[in-house]
mmCIF file of C-alpha atoms in Angstrom:
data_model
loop_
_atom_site.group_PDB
_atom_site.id
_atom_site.type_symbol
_atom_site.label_atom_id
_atom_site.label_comp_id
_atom_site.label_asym_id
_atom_site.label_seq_id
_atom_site.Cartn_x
_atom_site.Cartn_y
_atom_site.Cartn_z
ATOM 1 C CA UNK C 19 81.561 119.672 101.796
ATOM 2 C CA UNK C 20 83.113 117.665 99.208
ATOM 3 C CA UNK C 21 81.157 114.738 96.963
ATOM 4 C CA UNK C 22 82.748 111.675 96.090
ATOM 5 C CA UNK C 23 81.542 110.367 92.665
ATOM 6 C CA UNK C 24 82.975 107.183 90.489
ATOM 7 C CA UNK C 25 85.160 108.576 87.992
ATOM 8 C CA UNK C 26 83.945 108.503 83.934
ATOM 9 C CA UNK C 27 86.127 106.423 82.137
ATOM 10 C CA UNK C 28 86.262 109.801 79.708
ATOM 11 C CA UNK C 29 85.357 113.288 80.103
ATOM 12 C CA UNK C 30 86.604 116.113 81.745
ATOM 13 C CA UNK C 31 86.858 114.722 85.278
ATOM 14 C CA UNK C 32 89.302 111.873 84.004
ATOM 15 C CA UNK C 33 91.531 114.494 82.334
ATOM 16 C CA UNK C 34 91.699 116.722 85.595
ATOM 17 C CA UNK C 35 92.927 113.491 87.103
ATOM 18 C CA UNK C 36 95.488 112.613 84.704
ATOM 19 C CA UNK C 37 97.119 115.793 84.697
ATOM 20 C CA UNK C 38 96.893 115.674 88.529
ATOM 21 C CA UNK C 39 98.187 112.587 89.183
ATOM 22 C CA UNK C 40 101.288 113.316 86.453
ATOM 23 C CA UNK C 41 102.250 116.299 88.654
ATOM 24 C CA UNK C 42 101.353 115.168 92.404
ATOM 25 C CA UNK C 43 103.461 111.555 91.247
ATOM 26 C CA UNK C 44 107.087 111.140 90.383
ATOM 27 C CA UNK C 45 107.068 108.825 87.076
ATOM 28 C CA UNK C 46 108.940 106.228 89.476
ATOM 29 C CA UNK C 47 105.511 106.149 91.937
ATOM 30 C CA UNK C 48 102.907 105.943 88.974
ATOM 31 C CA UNK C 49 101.790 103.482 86.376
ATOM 32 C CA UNK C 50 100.686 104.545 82.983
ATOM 33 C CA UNK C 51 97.119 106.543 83.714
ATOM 34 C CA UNK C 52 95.228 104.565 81.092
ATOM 35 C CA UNK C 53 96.652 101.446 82.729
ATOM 36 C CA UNK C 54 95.043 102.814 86.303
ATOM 37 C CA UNK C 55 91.966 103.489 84.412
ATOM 38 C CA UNK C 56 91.725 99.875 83.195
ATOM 39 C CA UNK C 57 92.213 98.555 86.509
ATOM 40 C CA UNK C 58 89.487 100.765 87.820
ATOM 41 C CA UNK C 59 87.067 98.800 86.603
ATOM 42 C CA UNK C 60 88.173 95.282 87.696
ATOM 43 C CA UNK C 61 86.105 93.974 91.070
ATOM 44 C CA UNK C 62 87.605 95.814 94.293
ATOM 45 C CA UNK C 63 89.192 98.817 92.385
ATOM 46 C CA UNK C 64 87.745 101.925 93.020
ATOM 47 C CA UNK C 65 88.721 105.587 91.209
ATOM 48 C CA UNK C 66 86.641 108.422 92.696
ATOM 49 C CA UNK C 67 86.719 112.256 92.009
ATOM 50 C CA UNK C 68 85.621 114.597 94.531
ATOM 51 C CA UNK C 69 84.269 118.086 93.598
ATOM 52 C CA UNK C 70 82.686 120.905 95.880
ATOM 53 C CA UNK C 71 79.476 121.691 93.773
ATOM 54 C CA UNK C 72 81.023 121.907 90.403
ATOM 55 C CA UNK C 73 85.025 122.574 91.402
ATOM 56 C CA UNK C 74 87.110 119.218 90.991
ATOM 57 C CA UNK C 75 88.671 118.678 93.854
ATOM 58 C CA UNK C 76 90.659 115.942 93.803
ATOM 59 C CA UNK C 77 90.909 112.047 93.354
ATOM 60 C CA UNK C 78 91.852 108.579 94.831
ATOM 61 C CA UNK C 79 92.427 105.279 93.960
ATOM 62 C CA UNK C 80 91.733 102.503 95.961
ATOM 63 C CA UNK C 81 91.879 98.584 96.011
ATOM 64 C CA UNK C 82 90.090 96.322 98.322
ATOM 65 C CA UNK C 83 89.928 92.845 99.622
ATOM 66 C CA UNK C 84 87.856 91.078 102.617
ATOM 67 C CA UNK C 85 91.035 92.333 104.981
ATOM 68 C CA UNK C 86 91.722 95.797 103.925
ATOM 69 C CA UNK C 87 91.543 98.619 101.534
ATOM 70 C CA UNK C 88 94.126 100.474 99.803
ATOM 71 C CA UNK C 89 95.182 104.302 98.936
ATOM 72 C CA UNK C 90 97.374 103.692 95.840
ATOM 73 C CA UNK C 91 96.963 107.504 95.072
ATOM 74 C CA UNK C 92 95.177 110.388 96.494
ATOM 75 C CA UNK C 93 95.912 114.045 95.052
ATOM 76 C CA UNK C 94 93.909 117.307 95.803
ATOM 77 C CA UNK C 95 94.378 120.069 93.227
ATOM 78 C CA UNK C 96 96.203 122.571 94.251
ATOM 79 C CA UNK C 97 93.703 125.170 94.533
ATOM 80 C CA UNK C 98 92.304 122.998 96.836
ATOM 81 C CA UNK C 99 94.883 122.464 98.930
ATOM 82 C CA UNK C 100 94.044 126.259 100.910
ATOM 83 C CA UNK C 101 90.734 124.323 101.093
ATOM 84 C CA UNK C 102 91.735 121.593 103.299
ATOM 85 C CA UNK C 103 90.045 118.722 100.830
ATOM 86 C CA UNK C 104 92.597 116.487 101.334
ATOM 87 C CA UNK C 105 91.535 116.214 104.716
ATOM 88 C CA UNK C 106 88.155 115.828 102.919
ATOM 89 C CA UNK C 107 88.689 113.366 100.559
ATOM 90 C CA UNK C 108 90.757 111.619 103.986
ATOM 91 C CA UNK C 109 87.711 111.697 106.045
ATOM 92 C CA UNK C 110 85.479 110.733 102.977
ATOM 93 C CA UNK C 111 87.461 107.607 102.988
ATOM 94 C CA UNK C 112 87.936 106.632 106.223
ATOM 95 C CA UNK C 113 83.814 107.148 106.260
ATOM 96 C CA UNK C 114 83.326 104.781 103.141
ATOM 97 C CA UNK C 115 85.836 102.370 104.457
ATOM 98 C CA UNK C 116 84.471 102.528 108.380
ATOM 99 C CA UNK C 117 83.815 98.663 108.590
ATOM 100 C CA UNK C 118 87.456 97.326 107.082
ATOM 101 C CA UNK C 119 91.189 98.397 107.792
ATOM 102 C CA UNK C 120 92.227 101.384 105.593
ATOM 103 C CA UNK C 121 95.826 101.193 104.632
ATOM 104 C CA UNK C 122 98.540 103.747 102.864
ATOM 105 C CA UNK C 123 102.062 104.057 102.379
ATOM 106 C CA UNK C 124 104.214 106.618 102.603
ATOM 107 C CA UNK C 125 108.158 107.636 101.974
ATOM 108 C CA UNK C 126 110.261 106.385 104.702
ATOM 109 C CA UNK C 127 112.348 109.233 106.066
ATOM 110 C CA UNK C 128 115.884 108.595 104.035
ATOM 111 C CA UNK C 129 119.436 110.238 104.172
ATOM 112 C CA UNK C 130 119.868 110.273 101.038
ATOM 113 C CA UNK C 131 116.295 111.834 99.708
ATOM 114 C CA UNK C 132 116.076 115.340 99.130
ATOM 115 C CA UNK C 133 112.514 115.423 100.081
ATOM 116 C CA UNK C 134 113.136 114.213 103.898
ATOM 117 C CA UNK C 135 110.741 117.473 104.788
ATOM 118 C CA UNK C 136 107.803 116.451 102.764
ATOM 119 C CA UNK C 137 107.974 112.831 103.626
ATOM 120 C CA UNK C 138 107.475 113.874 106.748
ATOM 121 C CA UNK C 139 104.932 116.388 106.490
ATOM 122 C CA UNK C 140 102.648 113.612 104.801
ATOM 123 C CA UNK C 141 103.191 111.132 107.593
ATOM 124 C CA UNK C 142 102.075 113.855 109.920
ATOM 125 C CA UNK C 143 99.217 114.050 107.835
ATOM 126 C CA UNK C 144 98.046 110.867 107.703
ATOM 127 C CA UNK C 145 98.973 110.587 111.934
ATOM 128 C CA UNK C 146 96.770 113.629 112.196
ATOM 129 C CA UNK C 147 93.844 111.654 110.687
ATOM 130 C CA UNK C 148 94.028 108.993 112.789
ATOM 131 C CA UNK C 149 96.463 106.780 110.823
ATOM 132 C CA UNK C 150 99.356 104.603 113.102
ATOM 133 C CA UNK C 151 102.376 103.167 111.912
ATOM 134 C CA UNK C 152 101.768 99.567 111.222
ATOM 135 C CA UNK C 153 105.705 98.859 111.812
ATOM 136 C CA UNK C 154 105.848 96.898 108.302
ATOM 137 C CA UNK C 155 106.855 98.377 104.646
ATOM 138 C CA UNK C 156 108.199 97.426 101.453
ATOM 139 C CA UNK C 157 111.001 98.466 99.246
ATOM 140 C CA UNK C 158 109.990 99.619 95.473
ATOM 141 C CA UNK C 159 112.076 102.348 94.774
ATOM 142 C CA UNK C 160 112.806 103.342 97.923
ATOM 143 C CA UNK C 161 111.468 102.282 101.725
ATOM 144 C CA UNK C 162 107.431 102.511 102.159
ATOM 145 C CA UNK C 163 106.169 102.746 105.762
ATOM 146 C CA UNK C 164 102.449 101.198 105.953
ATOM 147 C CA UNK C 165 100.024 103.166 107.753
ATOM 148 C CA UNK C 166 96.744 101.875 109.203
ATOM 149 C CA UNK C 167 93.567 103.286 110.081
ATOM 150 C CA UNK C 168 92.029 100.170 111.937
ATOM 151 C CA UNK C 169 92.967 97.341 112.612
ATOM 152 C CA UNK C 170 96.101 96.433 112.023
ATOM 153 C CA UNK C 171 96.520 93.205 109.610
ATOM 154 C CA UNK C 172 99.289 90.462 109.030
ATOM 155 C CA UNK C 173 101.953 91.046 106.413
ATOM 156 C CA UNK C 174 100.306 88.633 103.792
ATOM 157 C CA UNK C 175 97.194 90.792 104.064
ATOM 158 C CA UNK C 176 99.228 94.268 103.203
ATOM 159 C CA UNK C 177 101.260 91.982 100.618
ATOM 160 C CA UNK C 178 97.878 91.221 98.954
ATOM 161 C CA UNK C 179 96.692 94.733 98.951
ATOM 162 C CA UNK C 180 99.764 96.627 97.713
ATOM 163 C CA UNK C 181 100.414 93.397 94.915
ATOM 164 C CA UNK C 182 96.444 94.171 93.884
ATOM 165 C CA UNK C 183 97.023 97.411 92.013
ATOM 166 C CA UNK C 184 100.233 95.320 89.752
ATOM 167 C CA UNK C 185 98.154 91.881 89.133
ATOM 168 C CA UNK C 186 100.719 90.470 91.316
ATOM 169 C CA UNK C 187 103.526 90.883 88.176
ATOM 170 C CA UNK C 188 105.721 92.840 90.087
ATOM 171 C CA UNK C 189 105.162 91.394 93.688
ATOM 172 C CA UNK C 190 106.009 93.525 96.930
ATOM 173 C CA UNK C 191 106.639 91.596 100.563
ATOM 174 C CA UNK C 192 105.307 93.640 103.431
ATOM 175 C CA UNK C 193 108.041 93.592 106.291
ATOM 176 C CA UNK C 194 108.712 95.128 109.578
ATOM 177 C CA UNK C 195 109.937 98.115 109.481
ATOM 178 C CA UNK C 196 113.367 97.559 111.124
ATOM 179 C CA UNK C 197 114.340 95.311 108.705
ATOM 180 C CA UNK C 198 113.853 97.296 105.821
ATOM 181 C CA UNK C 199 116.302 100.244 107.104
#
């Protein structure tokens, strides 16, 4: 069983991460690392690493506010992956975030992406967990579906939450689904 723990601001855990996240992110779906550490410490960010006894694990980042809280990134290493802790660090989560809606995004199936098979194995994913499609998204860089575990909110609310991780600088709009294809 996996333990969550807050992530140092230095050490050994926070370099795991950063080489993580540079290979489990395309440089168009990340902001600089020591930028996402900064923000880690502001009031409703949180950056955890899991480990199994001493083996890192993984990590996530997530934002909250009163309506919701936010996966901006979750990664497992990939000798974890044959250990299922991304379904760990998932459930770990969903356990920590029981009393609000928990909230993710993920690549909308696209024509023109090469990756159409991997988008949808991570949807599947998430849907496997208990996630549902919210039937909103944003563009950024290509379509975002929002998935929910929980209630689902208004499009303000995901607005505020995906806008949280950017100081509102570069700001997203949350809209159904249908309009964004």
């Amino acid at each position: 069983m996996i333990e969550a723990k807050k992530m140092p601001f230095f050490g050994e855990a926070s370099r795991k991460t950063k080489k993580l996240f540079e290979t489990a992110y395309s440089i168009e779906r990340r902001i600089p690392f020591f930028a996402l550490k900064l923000r880690s410490v502001m009031k409703g960010m949180d950056m955890t690493a899991y480990y199994e006894g001493s083996t890192y694990c993984g990590f996530s980042v997530v934002g909250s506010t009163d309506e919701g809280a936010y996966v901006y990134y979750l990664a497992a290493s990939s000798e974890a992956h044959n250990a299922d802790y991304s379904e760990q660090i998932v459930e770990s989560l969903k356990s920590r975030y029981a009393e609000t809606t928990l909230v993710v995004d993920v690549e909308a199936h696209s024509l023109k992406a090469a990756n159409n098979a991997e988008r949808a194995a991570k949807r599947k994913f998430y849907l496997s967990h208990g996630f549902a499609a919210s039937g909103y998204g944003y563009k950024d860089a290509g379509v975002f579906e929002i998935l929910v575990h929980g209630e689902k909110l208004e499009p303000s609310a995901y607005s505020a939450l995906i806008n949280k991780l950017a100081f509102g600088l570069t700001p997203l709009r949350a809209r159904p689904m249908k309009e964004l294809s």
